[in-house]
Backbone as JSON Lines, residues from 0, in Angstrom:
{"i":0,"aa":"M","n":[111.49,41.5,21.15],"ca":[111.61,40.61,22.29],"c":[111.73,41.44,23.56]}
{"i":1,"aa":"L","n":[111.1,40.95,24.58],"ca":[111.2,41.6,25.89],"c":[112.48,41.17,26.59]}
{"i":2,"aa":"P","n":[113.12,42.09,27.3],"ca":[114.26,41.67,28.11],"c":[113.78,40.74,29.23]}
{"i":3,"aa":"Q","n":[114.67,40.01,29.81],"ca":[114.35,39.03,30.85],"c":[113.6,39.68,32.01]}
{"i":4,"aa":"V","n":[114.0,40.89,32.4],"ca":[113.34,41.58,33.52],"c":[111.87,41.84,33.18]}
{"i":5,"aa":"G","n":[111.6,42.23,31.94],"ca":[110.23,42.48,31.51],"c":[109.39,41.22,31.54]}
{"i":6,"aa":"K","n":[109.97,40.11,31.1],"ca":[109.25,38.84,31.12],"c":[108.92,38.42,32.54]}
{"i":7,"aa":"E","n":[109.89,38.56,33.44],"ca":[109.67,38.2,34.84],"c":[108.58,39.07,35.46]}
{"i":8,"aa":"F","n":[108.55,40.35,35.13],"ca":[107.54,41.27,35.63],"c":[106.15,40.83,35.17]}
{"i":9,"aa":"L","n":[106.01,40.49,33.89],"ca":[104.72,40.05,33.35],"c":[104.27,38.74,33.99]}
{"i":10,"aa":"V","n":[105.2,37.84,34.24],"ca":[104.86,36.57,34.89],"c":[104.37,36.83,36.31]}
{"i":11,"aa":"R","n":[105.03,37.75,37.03],"ca":[104.59,38.08,38.39],"c":[103.2,38.71,38.4]}
{"i":12,"aa":"I","n":[102.93,39.59,37.47],"ca":[101.6,40.21,37.39],"c":[100.56,39.14,37.11]}
{"i":13,"aa":"R","n":[100.84,38.27,36.15],"ca":[99.9,37.21,35.8],"c":[99.62,36.29,36.99]}
{"i":14,"aa":"S","n":[100.65,35.89,37.7],"ca":[100.43,34.98,38.83],"c":[99.75,35.67,40.0]}
{"i":15,"aa":"S","n":[99.98,36.98,40.17],"ca":[99.32,37.68,41.28],"c":[97.87,37.99,40.95]}
{"i":16,"aa":"C","n":[97.52,38.13,39.66],"ca":[96.14,38.41,39.26],"c":[95.3,37.15,39.1]}
{"i":17,"aa":"R","n":[95.93,36.02,38.94],"ca":[95.2,34.77,38.7],"c":[94.14,34.47,39.76]}
{"i":18,"aa":"P","n":[94.42,34.65,41.07],"ca":[93.38,34.36,42.07],"c":[92.12,35.22,41.92]}
{"i":19,"aa":"L","n":[92.24,36.38,41.29],"ca":[91.07,37.24,41.12],"c":[90.03,36.62,40.2]}
{"i":20,"aa":"F","n":[90.44,35.65,39.39],"ca":[89.53,35.04,38.42],"c":[89.22,33.59,38.76]}
{"i":21,"aa":"E","n":[89.35,33.25,40.03],"ca":[89.08,31.89,40.47],"c":[88.31,31.9,41.78]}
{"i":22,"aa":"G","n":[87.51,30.88,41.96],"ca":[86.85,30.62,43.23],"c":[86.09,31.8,43.8]}
{"i":23,"aa":"R","n":[86.33,32.06,45.07],"ca":[85.55,33.06,45.79],"c":[85.84,34.49,45.37]}
{"i":24,"aa":"Y","n":[86.92,34.72,44.66],"ca":[87.26,36.08,44.24],"c":[86.64,36.47,42.89]}
{"i":25,"aa":"L","n":[86.1,35.5,42.17],"ca":[85.58,35.79,40.83],"c":[84.39,36.75,40.88]}
{"i":26,"aa":"L","n":[83.43,36.52,41.75],"ca":[82.27,37.41,41.84],"c":[82.68,38.83,42.25]}
{"i":27,"aa":"P","n":[83.48,39.03,43.32],"ca":[83.91,40.4,43.64],"c":[84.69,41.07,42.5]}
{"i":28,"aa":"T","n":[85.51,40.29,41.8],"ca":[86.24,40.84,40.65],"c":[85.27,41.31,39.58]}
{"i":29,"aa":"N","n":[84.26,40.49,39.28],"ca":[83.27,40.86,38.27],"c":[82.45,42.08,38.71]}
{"i":30,"aa":"I","n":[82.13,42.16,40.0],"ca":[81.38,43.31,40.5],"c":[82.2,44.59,40.36]}
{"i":31,"aa":"L","n":[83.45,44.54,40.78],"ca":[84.29,45.73,40.71],"c":[84.57,46.15,39.26]}
{"i":32,"aa":"T","n":[84.86,45.19,38.4],"ca":[85.12,45.56,37.0],"c":[83.86,46.11,36.33]}
{"i":33,"aa":"G","n":[82.69,45.61,36.72],"ca":[81.44,46.14,36.17],"c":[81.21,47.58,36.6]}
{"i":34,"aa":"G","n":[81.47,47.88,37.86],"ca":[81.32,49.25,38.34],"c":[82.32,50.2,37.71]}
{"i":35,"aa":"V","n":[83.56,49.75,37.64],"ca":[84.61,50.59,37.04],"c":[84.3,50.85,35.57]}
{"i":36,"aa":"T","n":[83.86,49.83,34.86],"ca":[83.56,49.99,33.43],"c":[82.42,50.98,33.21]}
{"i":37,"aa":"L","n":[81.35,50.85,33.98],"ca":[80.22,51.77,33.81],"c":[80.61,53.19,34.21]}
{"i":38,"aa":"G","n":[81.39,53.33,35.28],"ca":[81.86,54.66,35.67],"c":[82.78,55.27,34.64]}
{"i":39,"aa":"L","n":[83.71,54.48,34.12],"ca":[84.64,54.97,33.09],"c":[83.89,55.33,31.81]}
{"i":40,"aa":"A","n":[82.89,54.55,31.48],"ca":[82.08,54.86,30.29],"c":[81.38,56.21,30.46]}
{"i":41,"aa":"D","n":[80.89,56.49,31.66],"ca":[80.25,57.78,31.9],"c":[81.26,58.91,31.81]}
{"i":42,"aa":"I","n":[82.48,58.7,32.29],"ca":[83.52,59.71,32.16],"c":[83.79,60.0,30.68]}
{"i":43,"aa":"L","n":[83.86,58.95,29.87],"ca":[84.06,59.14,28.43],"c":[82.9,59.92,27.8]}
{"i":44,"aa":"E","n":[81.68,59.57,28.17],"ca":[80.51,60.25,27.62],"c":[80.47,61.71,28.07]}
{"i":45,"aa":"Q","n":[80.78,61.97,29.33],"ca":[80.79,63.36,29.78],"c":[81.92,64.15,29.14]}
{"i":46,"aa":"T","n":[83.02,63.51,28.84],"ca":[84.11,64.18,28.13],"c":[83.63,64.59,26.74]}
{"i":47,"aa":"R","n":[82.92,63.7,26.07],"ca":[82.35,64.02,24.76],"c":[81.35,65.17,24.89]}
{"i":48,"aa":"E","n":[80.52,65.14,25.92],"ca":[79.53,66.2,26.11],"c":[80.19,67.55,26.36]}
{"i":49,"aa":"T","n":[81.23,67.57,27.21],"ca":[81.9,68.84,27.52],"c":[82.7,69.34,26.32]}
{"i":50,"aa":"H","n":[83.16,68.42,25.49],"ca":[83.87,68.83,24.27],"c":[82.89,69.45,23.27]}
{"i":51,"aa":"K","n":[81.7,68.87,23.21],"ca":[80.67,69.36,22.3],"c":[80.09,70.69,22.78]}
{"i":52,"aa":"E","n":[79.88,70.8,24.08],"ca":[79.34,72.01,24.69],"c":[80.29,72.46,25.8]}
{"i":53,"aa":"P","n":[81.19,73.39,25.51],"ca":[82.2,73.8,26.5],"c":[81.62,74.35,27.81]}
{"i":54,"aa":"D","n":[80.37,74.81,27.79],"ca":[79.76,75.32,29.02],"c":[79.26,74.21,29.93]}
{"i":55,"aa":"A","n":[79.19,73.01,29.42],"ca":[78.71,71.88,30.23],"c":[79.69,71.6,31.37]}
{"i":56,"aa":"V","n":[79.15,71.23,32.5],"ca":[79.95,70.95,33.69],"c":[79.94,69.44,33.94]}
{"i":57,"aa":"R","n":[81.11,68.92,34.21],"ca":[81.23,67.48,34.5],"c":[80.55,67.19,35.85]}
{"i":58,"aa":"E","n":[79.68,66.18,35.84],"ca":[78.96,65.79,37.05],"c":[79.59,64.51,37.62]}
{"i":59,"aa":"W","n":[80.43,64.67,38.61],"ca":[81.07,63.5,39.21],"c":[80.07,62.64,39.97]}
{"i":60,"aa":"S","n":[79.0,63.26,40.47],"ca":[77.97,62.47,41.16],"c":[77.28,61.53,40.18]}
{"i":61,"aa":"R","n":[77.11,61.97,38.96],"ca":[76.52,61.11,37.92],"c":[77.43,59.91,37.67]}
{"i":62,"aa":"T","n":[78.73,60.16,37.58],"ca":[79.7,59.07,37.39],"c":[79.65,58.11,38.57]}
{"i":63,"aa":"G","n":[79.53,58.66,39.78],"ca":[79.41,57.82,40.97],"c":[78.18,56.95,40.94]}
{"i":64,"aa":"R","n":[77.07,57.51,40.49],"ca":[75.84,56.72,40.38],"c":[76.0,55.6,39.36]}
{"i":65,"aa":"M","n":[76.67,55.91,38.26],"ca":[76.91,54.88,37.24],"c":[77.79,53.76,37.82]}
{"i":66,"aa":"F","n":[78.82,54.14,38.6],"ca":[79.68,53.14,39.23],"c":[78.88,52.24,40.16]}
{"i":67,"aa":"V","n":[78.05,52.85,41.0],"ca":[77.24,52.09,41.95],"c":[76.3,51.14,41.21]}
{"i":68,"aa":"L","n":[75.66,51.64,40.16],"ca":[74.75,50.79,39.4],"c":[75.5,49.65,38.72]}
{"i":69,"aa":"G","n":[76.7,49.94,38.19],"ca":[77.51,48.88,37.58],"c":[77.83,47.78,38.57]}
{"i":70,"aa":"C","n":[78.15,48.18,39.8],"ca":[78.42,47.19,40.86],"c":[77.16,46.41,41.22]}
{"i":71,"aa":"A","n":[76.01,47.09,41.2],"ca":[74.75,46.44,41.58],"c":[74.26,45.46,40.51]}
{"i":72,"aa":"I","n":[74.48,45.77,39.24],"ca":[74.0,44.91,38.15],"c":[74.95,43.73,37.9]}
{"i":73,"aa":"S","n":[76.21,43.89,38.23],"ca":[77.21,42.86,37.91],"c":[76.92,41.47,38.47]}
{"i":74,"aa":"P","n":[76.39,41.33,39.7],"ca":[76.06,39.96,40.14],"c":[75.02,39.29,39.25]}
{"i":75,"aa":"L","n":[74.05,40.06,38.78],"ca":[73.05,39.51,37.86],"c":[73.72,38.97,36.61]}
{"i":76,"aa":"I","n":[74.64,39.75,36.06],"ca":[75.34,39.34,34.84],"c":[76.23,38.12,35.12]}
{"i":77,"aa":"H","n":[76.92,38.15,36.26],"ca":[77.79,37.03,36.66],"c":[76.98,35.72,36.71]}
{"i":78,"aa":"Y","n":[75.85,35.75,37.41],"ca":[75.05,34.53,37.57],"c":[74.31,34.17,36.27]}
{"i":79,"aa":"W","n":[74.0,35.15,35.45],"ca":[73.37,34.87,34.16],"c":[74.31,34.02,33.3]}
{"i":80,"aa":"Y","n":[75.58,34.43,33.2],"ca":[76.53,33.66,32.39],"c":[76.84,32.32,33.02]}
{"i":81,"aa":"T","n":[76.85,32.25,34.33],"ca":[77.04,30.96,35.0],"c":[75.89,30.01,34.63]}
{"i":82,"aa":"W","n":[74.66,30.54,34.67],"ca":[73.51,29.72,34.31],"c":[73.57,29.3,32.85]}
{"i":83,"aa":"L","n":[73.88,30.24,31.94],"ca":[73.96,29.9,30.52],"c":[74.97,28.77,30.27]}
{"i":84,"aa":"D","n":[76.13,28.85,30.94],"ca":[77.15,27.82,30.75],"c":[76.73,26.47,31.32]}
{"i":85,"aa":"R","n":[75.92,26.47,32.36],"ca":[75.45,25.19,32.92],"c":[74.29,24.61,32.13]}
{"i":86,"aa":"F","n":[73.42,25.48,31.62],"ca":[72.24,25.01,30.89],"c":[72.58,24.59,29.47]}
{"i":87,"aa":"Y","n":[73.44,25.36,28.81],"ca":[73.88,25.06,27.45],"c":[75.36,24.7,27.5]}
{"i":88,"aa":"V","n":[75.64,23.43,27.6],"ca":[77.02,22.96,27.74],"c":[77.62,22.68,26.37]}
{"i":89,"aa":"G","n":[78.81,23.21,26.15],"ca":[79.52,22.94,24.91],"c":[79.82,24.19,24.11]}
{"i":90,"aa":"K","n":[80.53,23.96,23.0],"ca":[80.93,25.08,22.15],"c":[80.58,24.83,20.68]}
{"i":91,"aa":"T","n":[79.6,23.99,20.44],"ca":[79.19,23.77,19.05],"c":[78.44,25.0,18.55]}
{"i":92,"aa":"L","n":[78.31,25.11,17.27],"ca":[77.62,26.25,16.68],"c":[76.17,26.33,17.18]}
{"i":93,"aa":"T","n":[75.52,25.19,17.32],"ca":[74.14,25.16,17.81],"c":[74.05,25.66,19.24]}
{"i":94,"aa":"I","n":[74.94,25.19,20.1],"ca":[74.92,25.58,21.51],"c":[75.23,27.08,21.64]}
{"i":95,"aa":"V","n":[76.26,27.55,20.93],"ca":[76.62,28.97,20.98],"c":[75.46,29.82,20.45]}
{"i":96,"aa":"G","n":[74.82,29.36,19.4],"ca":[73.65,30.07,18.87],"c":[72.53,30.17,19.89]}
{"i":97,"aa":"K","n":[72.29,29.09,20.63],"ca":[71.25,29.11,21.67],"c":[71.62,30.08,22.79]}
{"i":98,"aa":"K","n":[72.9,30.1,23.16],"ca":[73.34,31.04,24.2],"c":[73.15,32.48,23.74]}
{"i":99,"aa":"I","n":[73.51,32.75,22.49],"ca":[73.38,34.11,21.96],"c":[71.9,34.51,21.91]}
{"i":100,"aa":"M","n":[71.04,33.61,21.46],"ca":[69.61,33.93,21.4],"c":[69.03,34.15,22.79]}
{"i":101,"aa":"A","n":[69.41,33.31,23.73],"ca":[68.93,33.49,25.11],"c":[69.4,34.83,25.66]}
{"i":102,"aa":"D","n":[70.65,35.17,25.37],"ca":[71.18,36.43,25.86],"c":[70.46,37.61,25.23]}
{"i":103,"aa":"Q","n":[70.18,37.52,23.93],"ca":[69.51,38.62,23.24],"c":[68.04,38.74,23.63]}
{"i":104,"aa":"L","n":[67.38,37.62,23.82],"ca":[65.94,37.65,24.09],"c":[65.59,37.78,25.56]}
{"i":105,"aa":"I","n":[66.48,37.35,26.45],"ca":[66.21,37.44,27.89],"c":[67.2,38.38,28.58]}
{"i":106,"aa":"G","n":[68.49,38.14,28.39],"ca":[69.51,38.91,29.1],"c":[69.49,40.39,28.78]}
{"i":107,"aa":"T","n":[69.4,40.73,27.51],"ca":[69.42,42.14,27.11],"c":[68.24,42.94,27.65]}
{"i":108,"aa":"P","n":[67.0,42.46,27.49],"ca":[65.88,43.24,28.05],"c":[65.94,43.36,29.57]}
{"i":109,"aa":"V","n":[66.34,42.3,30.25],"ca":[66.4,42.34,31.72],"c":[67.51,43.29,32.18]}
{"i":110,"aa":"T","n":[68.67,43.21,31.55],"ca":[69.76,44.1,31.92],"c":[69.39,45.56,31.65]}
{"i":111,"aa":"G","n":[68.77,45.83,30.53],"ca":[68.33,47.19,30.21],"c":[67.3,47.69,31.2]}
{"i":112,"aa":"M","n":[66.38,46.83,31.57],"ca":[65.37,47.21,32.56],"c":[66.04,47.53,33.9]}
{"i":113,"aa":"C","n":[66.97,46.7,34.32],"ca":[67.68,46.95,35.58],"c":[68.45,48.26,35.51]}
{"i":114,"aa":"Y","n":[69.04,48.54,34.35],"ca":[69.8,49.78,34.18],"c":[68.9,51.0,34.34]}
{"i":115,"aa":"F","n":[67.82,51.06,33.57],"ca":[66.96,52.25,33.61],"c":[66.2,52.37,34.93]}
{"i":116,"aa":"L","n":[65.7,51.27,35.46],"ca":[65.01,51.34,36.75],"c":[66.0,51.68,37.87]}
{"i":117,"aa":"G","n":[67.16,51.06,37.83],"ca":[68.18,51.33,38.85],"c":[68.64,52.78,38.84]}
{"i":118,"aa":"M","n":[68.92,53.3,37.65],"ca":[69.34,54.7,37.55],"c":[68.23,55.64,38.02]}
{"i":119,"aa":"S","n":[67.0,55.31,37.69],"ca":[65.88,56.13,38.12],"c":[65.81,56.18,39.65]}
{"i":120,"aa":"L","n":[65.95,55.03,40.28],"ca":[65.89,54.98,41.75],"c":[67.08,55.71,42.39]}
{"i":121,"aa":"I","n":[68.28,55.49,41.84],"ca":[69.47,56.14,42.39],"c":[69.38,57.66,42.25]}
{"i":122,"aa":"E","n":[68.74,58.13,41.17],"ca":[68.58,59.56,40.95],"c":[67.43,60.15,41.75]}
{"i":123,"aa":"G","n":[66.7,59.3,42.49],"ca":[65.61,59.81,43.32],"c":[64.25,59.85,42.64]}
{"i":124,"aa":"H","n":[64.12,59.16,41.51],"ca":[62.84,59.11,40.81],"c":[62.1,57.83,41.22]}
{"i":125,"aa":"T","n":[60.89,57.71,40.74],"ca":[60.08,56.54,41.08],"c":[60.34,55.41,40.09]}
{"i":126,"aa":"V","n":[59.9,54.23,40.48],"ca":[60.0,53.07,39.59],"c":[59.18,53.3,38.33]}
{"i":127,"aa":"S","n":[58.01,53.9,38.48],"ca":[57.17,54.13,37.3],"c":[57.83,55.11,36.32]}
{"i":128,"aa":"E","n":[58.56,56.11,36.83],"ca":[59.29,57.01,35.94],"c":[60.42,56.26,35.22]}
{"i":129,"aa":"G","n":[61.09,55.39,35.96],"ca":[62.14,54.57,35.34],"c":[61.57,53.62,34.3]}
{"i":130,"aa":"W","n":[60.42,53.03,34.6],"ca":[59.77,52.13,33.66],"c":[59.36,52.87,32.38]}
{"i":131,"aa":"E","n":[58.85,54.09,32.55],"ca":[58.45,54.89,31.39],"c":[59.67,55.21,30.53]}
{"i":132,"aa":"E","n":[60.77,55.57,31.16],"ca":[61.99,55.86,30.4],"c":[62.49,54.59,29.68]}
{"i":133,"aa":"Y","n":[62.45,53.46,30.38],"ca":[62.87,52.19,29.78],"c":[62.03,51.86,28.55]}
{"i":134,"aa":"T","n":[60.72,51.97,28.68],"ca":[59.86,51.63,27.55],"c":[60.03,52.62,26.4]}
{"i":135,"aa":"N","n":[60.3,53.9,26.71],"ca":[60.51,54.89,25.65],"c":[61.82,54.67,24.9]}
{"i":136,"aa":"K","n":[62.84,54.18,25.58],"ca":[64.16,54.05,24.96],"c":[64.51,52.61,24.56]}
{"i":137,"aa":"F","n":[63.64,51.66,24.92],"ca":[63.93,50.26,24.67],"c":[64.15,49.96,23.19]}
{"i":138,"aa":"G","n":[63.27,50.41,22.33],"ca":[63.38,50.1,20.91],"c":[64.7,50.56,20.31]}
{"i":139,"aa":"E","n":[65.11,51.77,20.66],"ca":[66.36,52.3,20.14],"c":[67.57,51.51,20.62]}
{"i":140,"aa":"Y","n":[67.65,51.27,21.93],"ca":[68.84,50.57,22.42],"c":[68.82,49.09,22.05]}
{"i":141,"aa":"Y","n":[67.64,48.5,21.91],"ca":[67.57,47.08,21.55],"c":[68.03,46.85,20.11]}
{"i":142,"aa":"K","n":[67.69,47.77,19.21],"ca":[68.19,47.66,17.83],"c":[69.7,47.77,17.79]}
{"i":143,"aa":"M","n":[70.25,48.72,18.54],"ca":[71.7,48.87,18.6],"c":[72.35,47.64,19.21]}
{"i":144,"aa":"D","n":[71.7,47.07,20.2],"ca":[72.22,45.88,20.87],"c":[72.42,44.74,19.87]}
{"i":145,"aa":"W","n":[71.49,44.57,18.94],"ca":[71.6,43.51,17.94],"c":[72.77,43.75,16.98]}
{"i":146,"aa":"C","n":[73.21,45.01,16.87],"ca":[74.35,45.32,16.0],"c":[75.68,45.01,16.66]}
{"i":147,"aa":"V","n":[75.71,45.0,17.98],"ca":[76.98,44.85,18.72],"c":[77.15,43.47,19.34]}
{"i":148,"aa":"W","n":[76.14,43.02,20.08],"ca":[76.35,41.9,20.99],"c":[76.37,40.5,20.38]}
{"i":149,"aa":"P","n":[75.61,40.18,19.34],"ca":[75.71,38.81,18.83],"c":[77.14,38.41,18.42]}
{"i":150,"aa":"L","n":[77.84,39.29,17.71],"ca":[79.22,38.97,17.33],"c":[80.13,38.92,18.56]}
{"i":151,"aa":"A","n":[79.97,39.88,19.46],"ca":[80.79,39.88,20.68],"c":[80.54,38.62,21.5]}
{"i":152,"aa":"Q","n":[79.29,38.19,21.58],"ca":[78.97,36.98,22.34],"c":[79.46,35.72,21.64]}
{"i":153,"aa":"M","n":[79.49,35.74,20.32],"ca":[80.02,34.58,19.6],"c":[81.49,34.38,19.99]}
{"i":154,"aa":"I","n":[82.25,35.46,19.99],"ca":[83.65,35.39,20.43],"c":[83.72,34.9,21.87]}
{"i":155,"aa":"N","n":[82.88,35.46,22.71],"ca":[82.85,35.11,24.13],"c":[82.59,33.62,24.33]}
{"i":156,"aa":"F","n":[81.54,33.11,23.72],"ca":[81.13,31.72,23.96],"c":[82.0,30.69,23.24]}
{"i":157,"aa":"F","n":[82.59,31.06,22.12],"ca":[83.44,30.12,21.39],"c":[84.85,30.03,21.97]}
{"i":158,"aa":"F","n":[85.43,31.17,22.33],"ca":[86.86,31.2,22.6],"c":[87.27,31.41,24.05]}
{"i":159,"aa":"L","n":[86.4,31.92,24.89],"ca":[86.83,32.27,26.25],"c":[86.4,31.26,27.29]}
{"i":160,"aa":"S","n":[87.22,31.15,28.3],"ca":[86.89,30.34,29.46],"c":[85.76,31.03,30.23]}
{"i":161,"aa":"P","n":[84.84,30.27,30.81],"ca":[83.74,30.89,31.55],"c":[84.18,31.89,32.63]}
{"i":162,"aa":"K","n":[85.32,31.67,33.24],"ca":[85.75,32.59,34.3],"c":[86.12,33.97,33.77]}
{"i":163,"aa":"F","n":[86.36,34.08,32.46],"ca":[86.7,35.38,31.87],"c":[85.54,36.02,31.11]}
{"i":164,"aa":"R","n":[84.35,35.39,31.14],"ca":[83.21,35.91,30.37],"c":[82.83,37.33,30.79]}
{"i":165,"aa":"V","n":[82.64,37.55,32.09],"ca":[82.18,38.86,32.54],"c":[83.27,39.91,32.33]}
{"i":166,"aa":"L","n":[84.53,39.55,32.54],"ca":[85.62,40.5,32.29],"c":[85.62,40.92,30.82]}
{"i":167,"aa":"Y","n":[85.48,39.96,29.92],"ca":[85.43,40.26,28.49],"c":[84.23,41.15,28.17]}
{"i":168,"aa":"I","n":[83.07,40.8,28.72],"ca":[81.86,41.59,28.5],"c":[82.05,43.01,29.01]}
{"i":169,"aa":"N","n":[82.7,43.14,30.17],"ca":[82.95,44.48,30.7],"c":[83.89,45.27,29.79]}
{"i":170,"aa":"F","n":[84.86,44.59,29.19],"ca":[85.77,45.25,28.26],"c":[85.01,45.75,27.03]}
{"i":171,"aa":"V","n":[84.19,44.88,26.44],"ca":[83.39,45.27,25.29],"c":[82.37,46.33,25.7]}
{"i":172,"aa":"S","n":[81.9,46.22,26.93],"ca":[80.89,47.15,27.43],"c":[81.38,48.57,27.59]}
{"i":173,"aa":"L","n":[82.68,48.78,27.59],"ca":[83.16,50.15,27.72],"c":[82.54,51.02,26.62]}
{"i":174,"aa":"G","n":[82.56,50.55,25.41],"ca":[81.9,51.3,24.33],"c":[80.39,51.27,24.47]}
{"i":175,"aa":"W","n":[79.85,50.11,24.8],"ca":[78.4,49.97,24.93],"c":[77.87,50.82,26.08]}
{"i":176,"aa":"D","n":[78.56,50.83,27.2],"ca":[78.12,51.6,28.36],"c":[78.25,53.1,28.11]}
{"i":177,"aa":"T","n":[79.19,53.49,27.26],"ca":[79.28,54.9,26.87],"c":[78.02,55.27,26.11]}
{"i":178,"aa":"Y","n":[77.57,54.38,25.24],"ca":[76.31,54.59,24.52],"c":[75.14,54.61,25.51]}
{"i":179,"aa":"F","n":[75.13,53.71,26.48],"ca":[74.08,53.68,27.5],"c":[74.03,55.0,28.26]}
{"i":180,"aa":"S","n":[75.21,55.52,28.63],"ca":[75.26,56.8,29.33],"c":[74.7,57.91,28.44]}
{"i":181,"aa":"Y","n":[75.04,57.86,27.18],"ca":[74.52,58.85,26.22],"c":[73.0,58.78,26.14]}
{"i":182,"aa":"I","n":[72.47,57.58,25.92],"ca":[71.03,57.43,25.73],"c":[70.28,57.79,27.02]}
{"i":183,"aa":"K","n":[70.88,57.51,28.16],"ca":[70.25,57.81,29.44],"c":[70.22,59.32,29.71]}
{"i":184,"aa":"H","n":[71.29,60.01,29.4],"ca":[71.43,61.4,29.85],"c":[71.22,62.45,28.78]}
{"i":185,"aa":"R","n":[70.95,62.06,27.57],"ca":[70.71,63.08,26.54],"c":[69.34,63.7,26.75]}
{"i":186,"aa":"V","n":[69.24,64.96,26.58],"ca":[68.0,65.72,26.68],"c":[66.91,64.92,27.39]}
{"i":187,"aa":"S","n":[67.24,64.51,28.59],"ca":[66.35,63.64,29.34],"c":[65.29,64.44,30.07]}
{"i":188,"aa":"Q","n":[64.11,63.86,30.2],"ca":[63.08,64.5,30.97],"c":[63.35,64.33,32.46]}
{"i":189,"aa":"F","n":[64.3,63.47,32.82],"ca":[64.64,63.25,34.22],"c":[65.94,63.96,34.53]}
{"i":190,"aa":"K","n":[65.9,65.07,35.17],"ca":[67.11,65.8,35.55],"c":[67.33,65.63,37.04]}
{"i":191,"aa":"V","n":[68.59,65.48,37.39],"ca":[68.95,65.34,38.81],"c":[69.03,66.7,39.45]}
């Protein structure tokens, strides 16, 4: 059991954070958490890389680019889930299945395309170079996506309030974005 002071502290934190997930603050909250998640995932991936190869140098500019891209992609994700919840109303197995299929067949390819094209542009490469990288890595990341996201989205669509969808996705994405950072930066033909 928590002492009374601890309970009061948790209640204050909860009430002070509540506005971040309502109304006009929801989109900025989703944008910031998306950027932080992608940046943190890159820090985790670079930590793994430097542990594997002690001569490797941590690139903070790479982490910064990942943060910027996370902030840039987050509105797309925010509005995608808003649209899914308006178009497919309810929590029946059929509705949740339709949301998951739409997310896998439309959301995943579009988000991946935005990721690879966005990173290519931020790194100073052309759109065609980003497109080539996307098409080369699409099959690998799309197969992995099917292993992770359908179950995660089932939990998301069945149990969570729509205002917490992107926050939950960002939480699950910490592992997924670490994989994205790995697939993007491993022995890449695009060096910064």
